[in-house]
Short mmCIF file of C-alpha atoms in Angstrom, two decimals:
data_model
loop_
_atom_site.label_atom_id
_atom_site.label_comp_id
_atom_site.label_asym_id
_atom_site.label_seq_id
_atom_site.Cartn_x
_atom_site.Cartn_y
_atom_site.Cartn_z
CA MET Q 1330 0.24 -0.04 0.11
CA ALA Q 1331 1.46 3.23 -1.23
CA ALA Q 1332 1.27 6.25 1.27
CA ALA Q 1333 -0.77 9.51 0.65
CA THR Q 1334 2.35 11.66 0.55
CA MET Q 1335 6.07 11.24 -0.74
CA ARG Q 1336 9.08 13.12 -1.11
CA ALA Q 1337 10.22 14.51 -4.32
CA VAL Q 1338 12.67 16.87 -5.64
CA GLN Q 1339 12.25 19.21 -8.45
CA TYR Q 1340 13.02 22.65 -10.52
CA ASP Q 1341 10.57 25.32 -10.75
CA ALA Q 1342 11.94 27.22 -13.35
CA CYS Q 1343 14.40 26.55 -16.39
CA GLY Q 1344 17.30 28.02 -16.94
CA GLY Q 1345 19.20 27.25 -13.07
CA GLY Q 1346 21.28 24.19 -11.96
CA ALA Q 1347 21.96 22.07 -9.08
CA ALA Q 1348 21.01 24.92 -6.29
CA ASP Q 1349 17.68 25.30 -8.04
CA LEU Q 1350 16.39 21.56 -7.11
CA LYS Q 1351 14.37 21.19 -4.03
CA LEU Q 1352 13.26 18.84 -1.71
CA VAL Q 1353 9.34 18.79 -1.36
CA GLU Q 1354 6.79 16.88 0.11
CA LEU Q 1355 3.65 16.13 -2.70
CA PRO Q 1356 0.77 13.48 -2.88
CA VAL Q 1357 1.78 10.24 -4.13
CA PRO Q 1358 0.45 9.99 -7.80
CA ALA Q 1359 -2.25 7.21 -9.13
CA ALA Q 1360 -1.34 4.52 -11.69
CA LYS Q 1361 -3.66 5.18 -14.50
CA LYS Q 1362 -4.66 3.16 -17.33
CA ASN Q 1363 -1.85 0.95 -18.49
CA GLU Q 1364 0.52 1.91 -15.78
CA LEU Q 1365 1.89 1.08 -12.38
CA LEU Q 1366 2.97 2.74 -9.41
CA LEU Q 1367 6.41 2.21 -8.37
CA LYS Q 1368 7.62 2.86 -4.85
CA LEU Q 1369 11.24 3.49 -6.26
CA GLU Q 1370 14.56 2.19 -5.24
CA ALA Q 1371 16.88 3.82 -7.46
CA ALA Q 1372 17.37 6.44 -10.16
CA SER Q 1373 20.31 6.95 -12.28
CA ILE Q 1374 20.60 10.57 -13.60
CA ASN Q 1375 21.37 11.12 -17.16
CA PRO Q 1376 22.76 14.07 -19.01
CA VAL Q 1377 19.54 14.98 -20.83
CA ASP Q 1378 18.26 15.64 -17.20
CA TRP Q 1379 19.98 18.73 -16.62
CA LYS Q 1380 19.38 20.02 -20.17
CA LEU Q 1381 16.15 19.85 -19.93
CA GLN Q 1382 16.49 22.00 -16.76
CA LYS Q 1383 18.98 24.21 -18.42
CA GLY Q 1384 16.08 24.64 -21.06
CA MET Q 1385 17.99 23.12 -24.14
CA LEU Q 1386 14.70 21.45 -24.97
CA ARG Q 1387 12.05 24.21 -24.56
CA PRO Q 1388 9.27 24.82 -25.56
CA ILE Q 1389 8.76 20.80 -25.81
CA LEU Q 1390 10.20 19.80 -22.28
CA PRO Q 1391 10.01 20.05 -20.33
CA ARG Q 1392 5.72 19.86 -20.36
CA LYS Q 1393 4.62 21.99 -17.49
CA LEU Q 1394 6.22 23.23 -14.58
CA PRO Q 1395 7.48 22.45 -11.43
CA PHE Q 1396 9.19 19.25 -12.96
CA ILE Q 1397 10.37 16.34 -11.14
CA PRO Q 1398 13.39 15.38 -13.32
CA VAL Q 1399 14.91 11.58 -14.52
CA THR Q 1400 13.37 9.02 -16.45
CA ASP Q 1401 15.39 5.84 -15.37
CA VAL Q 1402 14.39 4.13 -12.27
CA ALA Q 1403 14.35 0.41 -10.51
CA GLY Q 1404 11.84 0.40 -7.37
CA VAL Q 1405 8.95 -2.69 -6.39
CA VAL Q 1406 5.45 -1.79 -8.06
CA VAL Q 1407 2.83 -0.95 -5.36
CA ASP Q 1408 -0.34 -0.80 -7.23
CA VAL Q 1409 -1.18 -1.17 -11.01
CA GLY Q 1410 -4.39 0.10 -13.08
CA PRO Q 1411 -6.70 -0.79 -15.00
CA GLY Q 1412 -5.73 -2.83 -18.09
CA VAL Q 1413 -2.14 -3.84 -16.42
CA ASN Q 1414 -1.97 -7.92 -16.94
CA GLY Q 1415 1.64 -8.48 -16.65
CA PHE Q 1416 2.40 -7.11 -13.49
CA GLN Q 1417 1.22 -7.20 -9.64
CA ALA Q 1418 1.70 -5.75 -6.58
CA GLY Q 1419 5.74 -6.71 -5.32
CA ASP Q 1420 7.08 -7.18 -8.37
CA GLN Q 1421 10.62 -5.72 -8.51
CA VAL Q 1422 10.70 -3.90 -12.09
CA VAL Q 1423 13.08 -1.71 -14.04
CA ALA Q 1424 11.54 1.42 -16.25
CA MET Q 1425 11.84 4.70 -18.37
CA LEU Q 1426 9.24 7.02 -17.12
CA ASN Q 1427 7.88 8.82 -20.02
CA SER Q 1428 10.15 11.99 -20.80
CA PHE Q 1429 7.50 14.86 -20.56
CA TYR Q 1430 6.44 14.07 -17.38
CA GLY Q 1431 9.62 12.67 -15.73
CA GLY Q 1432 9.06 11.80 -12.05
CA GLY Q 1433 12.43 9.83 -11.17
CA LEU Q 1434 13.72 11.90 -8.33
CA ALA Q 1435 10.80 10.54 -5.85
CA GLU Q 1436 9.74 7.94 -3.57
CA TYR Q 1437 6.71 6.77 -5.99
CA ALA Q 1438 6.41 7.45 -9.59
CA VAL Q 1439 4.15 6.04 -12.43
CA ALA Q 1440 5.53 4.19 -15.21
CA SER Q 1441 3.62 2.52 -18.57
CA GLU Q 1442 3.64 -1.14 -18.66
CA ASN Q 1443 5.15 -1.09 -22.33
CA LEU Q 1444 8.38 0.53 -20.58
CA THR Q 1445 8.98 -1.46 -17.63
CA VAL Q 1446 10.13 -5.10 -17.20
CA LYS Q 1447 10.78 -7.40 -14.48
CA ARG Q 1448 14.11 -7.40 -12.50
CA PRO Q 1449 15.88 -10.25 -11.35
CA PRO Q 1450 17.17 -10.96 -7.96
CA GLU Q 1451 20.62 -11.10 -9.48
CA VAL Q 1452 20.13 -7.36 -10.66
CA SER Q 1453 20.25 -4.58 -8.23
CA ALA Q 1454 18.05 -2.08 -8.36
CA ALA Q 1455 21.10 0.80 -8.53
CA GLU Q 1456 22.19 -1.66 -11.83
CA GLY Q 1457 18.92 -1.74 -13.39
CA ALA Q 1458 18.02 1.65 -12.98
CA GLY Q 1459 21.30 2.79 -14.84
CA LEU Q 1460 20.13 0.99 -18.10
CA PRO Q 1461 17.31 2.60 -20.17
CA ILE Q 1462 18.83 5.43 -21.34
CA ALA Q 1463 22.19 4.98 -21.56
CA ALA Q 1464 22.59 1.30 -22.02
CA GLY Q 1465 19.58 1.42 -24.35
CA THR Q 1466 21.62 4.13 -26.59
CA ALA Q 1467 24.65 2.18 -26.48
CA LEU Q 1468 22.51 -0.75 -27.86
CA GLN Q 1469 20.59 1.32 -30.76
CA ALA Q 1470 23.87 2.97 -31.93
CA LEU Q 1471 25.89 -0.42 -32.47
CA ARG Q 1472 23.15 -1.42 -33.98
CA THR Q 1473 22.71 1.30 -35.92
CA ILE Q 1474 26.59 0.46 -37.29
CA GLY Q 1475 25.42 -3.22 -38.12
CA ALA Q 1476 26.58 -4.89 -34.94
CA LYS Q 1477 24.73 -8.00 -34.23
CA PHE Q 1478 24.01 -9.80 -30.95
CA ASP Q 1479 23.02 -13.32 -32.01
CA GLY Q 1480 26.60 -14.50 -33.41
CA THR Q 1481 25.90 -13.99 -36.95
CA GLY Q 1482 27.58 -10.08 -37.52
CA GLU Q 1483 30.20 -8.94 -39.17
CA PRO Q 1484 33.76 -8.68 -36.70
CA LEU Q 1485 33.60 -4.63 -37.70
CA ASN Q 1486 36.23 -2.09 -36.23
CA VAL Q 1487 34.41 0.12 -33.96
CA LEU Q 1488 35.42 3.68 -32.17
CA ILE Q 1489 34.11 4.65 -29.30
CA THR Q 1490 34.79 7.90 -27.93
CA ALA Q 1491 34.44 9.11 -24.19
CA ALA Q 1492 34.23 5.20 -23.59
CA SER Q 1493 34.38 5.54 -19.83
CA GLY Q 1494 31.47 7.75 -19.25
CA GLY Q 1495 27.98 6.39 -18.82
CA VAL Q 1496 27.14 5.34 -22.92
CA GLY Q 1497 30.69 4.75 -23.37
CA LEU Q 1498 30.79 2.32 -21.07
CA TYR Q 1499 28.12 0.11 -21.91
CA ALA Q 1500 29.12 0.50 -25.97
CA VAL Q 1501 32.10 -1.07 -25.09
CA GLN Q 1502 30.87 -4.05 -23.43
CA LEU Q 1503 27.82 -4.61 -25.92
CA ALA Q 1504 30.41 -4.52 -28.52
CA LYS Q 1505 32.87 -7.21 -27.39
CA LEU Q 1506 29.38 -8.96 -26.98
CA ALA Q 1507 28.84 -8.40 -30.68
CA GLY Q 1508 32.40 -9.39 -31.81
CA LEU Q 1509 33.61 -6.33 -32.95
CA HIS Q 1510 37.17 -4.74 -32.96
CA ILE Q 1511 37.02 -2.01 -30.55
CA THR Q 1512 39.27 0.77 -30.22
CA ALA Q 1513 38.31 3.60 -27.36
CA THR Q 1514 39.06 6.79 -26.18
CA CYS Q 1515 39.42 7.98 -22.58
CA GLY Q 1516 40.89 9.91 -19.82
CA ALA Q 1517 44.15 8.63 -18.64
CA ARG Q 1518 42.71 7.01 -15.06
CA ASN Q 1519 40.27 5.40 -17.06
CA VAL Q 1520 42.33 3.44 -19.64
CA GLU Q 1521 42.95 0.12 -17.85
CA LEU Q 1522 39.63 0.32 -16.77
CA VAL Q 1523 38.27 0.49 -20.41
CA LYS Q 1524 40.33 -2.23 -21.79
CA SER Q 1525 39.25 -4.82 -19.03
CA LEU Q 1526 35.95 -4.19 -20.06
CA GLY Q 1527 37.20 -5.64 -23.81
CA ALA Q 1528 38.40 -2.58 -25.16
CA ASP Q 1529 41.65 -3.97 -27.76
CA GLU Q 1530 42.94 -0.13 -28.28
CA VAL Q 1531 42.28 2.40 -25.64
CA LEU Q 1532 43.99 5.91 -26.66
CA ASP Q 1533 43.70 8.85 -23.75
CA TYR Q 1534 42.28 11.34 -25.79
CA ARG Q 1535 44.35 14.04 -24.22
CA THR Q 1536 47.35 12.82 -26.00
CA PRO Q 1537 48.17 13.52 -29.85
CA GLU Q 1538 47.38 10.24 -30.66
CA GLY Q 1539 44.57 10.44 -29.07
CA ALA Q 1540 43.36 13.25 -30.47
CA SER Q 1541 44.10 11.99 -33.73
CA LEU Q 1542 41.61 9.36 -33.35
CA GLN Q 1543 43.87 6.96 -35.44
CA SER Q 1544 43.79 2.86 -35.01
CA PRO Q 1545 47.30 2.13 -33.36
CA SER Q 1546 46.94 -0.63 -35.31
CA GLY Q 1547 45.80 0.90 -38.40
CA LYS Q 1548 42.25 -0.36 -38.62
CA LYS Q 1549 39.70 2.13 -40.48
CA TYR Q 1550 36.51 2.48 -38.68
CA ASN Q 1551 33.25 0.62 -40.00
CA GLY Q 1552 31.36 3.11 -37.33
CA VAL Q 1553 31.95 5.07 -34.68
CA VAL Q 1554 29.92 5.57 -31.17
CA HIS Q 1555 30.26 9.33 -30.87
CA CYS Q 1556 29.47 9.74 -27.17
CA THR Q 1557 31.29 13.39 -26.47
CA VAL Q 1558 31.20 16.64 -27.58
CA GLY Q 1559 33.95 19.08 -29.67
CA ILE Q 1560 35.02 16.39 -32.35
CA SER Q 1561 34.42 17.62 -35.99
CA TRP Q 1562 33.54 15.81 -38.91
CA SER Q 1563 36.88 16.53 -40.73
CA MET Q 1564 38.84 14.55 -37.74
CA PHE Q 1565 36.76 11.44 -37.99
CA GLU Q 1566 36.39 11.84 -41.99
CA PRO Q 1567 40.36 9.91 -42.67
CA VAL Q 1568 39.89 7.50 -40.01
CA LEU Q 1569 36.57 5.91 -41.65
CA ALA Q 1570 36.47 3.12 -43.76
CA ASN Q 1571 35.09 3.69 -47.11
CA THR Q 1572 31.20 3.02 -45.77
CA GLY Q 1573 31.81 4.41 -41.93
CA ARG Q 1574 29.13 5.47 -40.04
CA VAL Q 1575 29.75 7.96 -37.03
CA ILE Q 1576 26.76 8.01 -35.09
CA ASP Q 1577 26.39 10.95 -32.54
CA ILE Q 1578 24.32 10.34 -29.32
CA THR Q 1579 24.49 14.22 -28.72
CA PRO Q 1580 23.67 15.85 -31.91
CA ASN Q 1581 23.29 19.53 -32.34
CA PHE Q 1582 21.89 21.35 -35.19
CA THR Q 1583 25.50 21.51 -37.06
CA ALA Q 1584 25.53 17.63 -36.70
CA ILE Q 1585 21.89 17.30 -37.60
CA LEU Q 1586 22.66 19.64 -40.85
CA LYS Q 1587 25.70 17.75 -41.90
CA SER Q 1588 24.05 14.54 -41.55
CA ALA Q 1589 21.23 16.01 -44.27
CA LEU Q 1590 23.66 17.07 -46.22
CA HIS Q 1591 25.40 13.19 -46.66
CA LYS Q 1592 21.83 12.00 -47.18
CA VAL Q 1593 20.93 14.16 -50.31
CA THR Q 1594 24.58 14.02 -51.66
CA PHE Q 1595 24.79 10.10 -51.14
CA ALA Q 1596 27.80 10.31 -49.27
CA ARG Q 1597 29.68 6.84 -48.68
CA LYS Q 1598 30.43 7.95 -45.32
CA ARG Q 1599 27.95 9.53 -42.90
CA LEU Q 1600 27.41 10.99 -39.76
CA VAL Q 1601 24.04 9.77 -38.21
CA PRO Q 1602 22.17 11.28 -35.69
CA LEU Q 1603 20.72 8.86 -33.04
CA LEU Q 1604 17.85 9.76 -30.75
CA LEU Q 1605 16.73 6.98 -28.46
CA SER Q 1606 14.09 5.38 -29.36
CA PRO Q 1607 13.08 3.23 -26.21
CA ASN Q 1608 10.93 0.07 -26.11
CA LYS Q 1609 10.33 -3.07 -23.54
CA ALA Q 1610 12.17 -5.29 -25.71
CA ASP Q 1611 15.49 -3.67 -25.82
CA LEU Q 1612 15.08 -3.22 -21.79
CA GLU Q 1613 14.69 -6.76 -21.27
CA PHE Q 1614 17.55 -7.93 -23.40
CA LEU Q 1615 19.32 -5.63 -21.54
CA VAL Q 1616 18.34 -6.63 -18.06
CA GLY Q 1617 18.92 -10.37 -19.21
CA LEU Q 1618 22.51 -9.09 -20.02
CA LEU Q 1619 23.15 -8.34 -16.48
CA LYS Q 1620 21.66 -10.86 -14.98
CA GLY Q 1621 23.70 -13.20 -17.18
CA GLY Q 1622 26.73 -11.74 -15.67
CA LYS Q 1623 27.39 -10.63 -19.69
CA MET Q 1624 27.84 -6.96 -18.87
CA LYS Q 1625 27.54 -4.63 -16.08
CA THR Q 1626 26.18 -1.29 -14.61
CA LEU Q 1627 29.55 0.48 -13.58
CA ILE Q 1628 28.59 3.08 -10.72
CA ASP Q 1629 30.48 6.34 -10.40
CA SER Q 1630 28.70 7.45 -7.19
CA ARG Q 1631 25.89 7.30 -4.79
CA PHE Q 1632 23.68 9.82 -3.30
CA SER Q 1633 20.78 9.83 -1.06
CA LEU Q 1634 17.62 11.55 -2.62
CA SER Q 1635 18.20 14.35 -0.06
CA GLU Q 1636 21.74 14.66 -1.68
CA ALA Q 1637 20.27 14.86 -5.42
CA SER Q 1638 21.26 18.41 -6.03
CA LYS Q 1639 25.34 16.90 -5.33
CA ALA Q 1640 24.45 14.28 -7.50
CA TRP Q 1641 23.56 16.55 -10.36
CA GLU Q 1642 26.33 18.66 -9.89
CA LYS Q 1643 28.70 15.65 -10.39
CA SER Q 1644 27.11 15.27 -13.65
CA ILE Q 1645 26.97 18.46 -14.63
CA GLU Q 1646 30.81 18.81 -14.12
CA GLY Q 1647 30.83 15.74 -16.72
CA HIS Q 1648 34.21 13.61 -15.18
CA ALA Q 1649 31.63 10.22 -13.87
CA THR Q 1650 32.89 7.28 -14.85
CA GLY Q 1651 29.73 5.24 -15.24
CA LYS Q 1652 26.22 6.04 -13.72
CA ILE Q 1653 25.67 8.36 -10.93
CA ILE Q 1654 22.63 6.97 -9.08
CA VAL Q 1655 20.28 8.23 -6.66
CA GLU Q 1656 19.00 5.80 -3.81
CA MET Q 1657 15.88 6.03 -2.09
CA GLU Q 1658 16.72 5.33 1.46
CA GLY Q 1659 14.12 3.87 3.62
#
């Protein structure tokens, strides 16, 4: 049974930062048709969360203010709305909440049945909460390049930039599972970690070799999972194979124009902007990999709900190794 009120963290206006997050007491929401009410155990912060707060997607998102941010959560089902057949109270789950309404930095949240999956006991709440956006984006980027996870894929050469970040660490592990040859860039302190997860070649992005993006073994890349910003197309173009693709997971306006130009000119080498298309099948696949020990969620740091502004600040700083998790105590 859910409580009547809950603690939640929200912001009242766009344009601010961590200092503008407020801990408030609110009524617990109710599950409507095809929805589940979850008592949350963990949530993970993604860069898109604070980009929304900064106003980068206005006027589309956030839909209304005040806004409780964060979409990637894990918890336990406490109530189900009409039409829900696959879940019941007591089920442990991982969910991606609706981006329009957020809700993840709270003790309770409402999730759609079609973006909620069961979480087996082998997967902790924090590990599961790390998955939806970060691992989902890594998976879809690799599939766009041509990676296959059923053993039928080609041994493609892939470059993963910012490989020690939230998306990058999942991308390295997934690329390894797909049998790809992996070149990765990251900061010097994370080179050994990225190697241990399956990268064949790791470059410190602060060195001339790392900045050039060139594979030490001279391989040209069939695809790039581009997880950072500030690298121009002219840097990628010489290191790509003839039909190489750069999958840009944080595309700006320039990248979208460049991609359109590549399409209309039938360019062989292309920049491809990727916006995550969340779906239940991908989330079930990713949870299954965690359950089977084939992939892991690397956690940078954990914060309580009352420390959410510190977690927010850590994400904005941009040097986390893996996922930043907020845990709902009690």
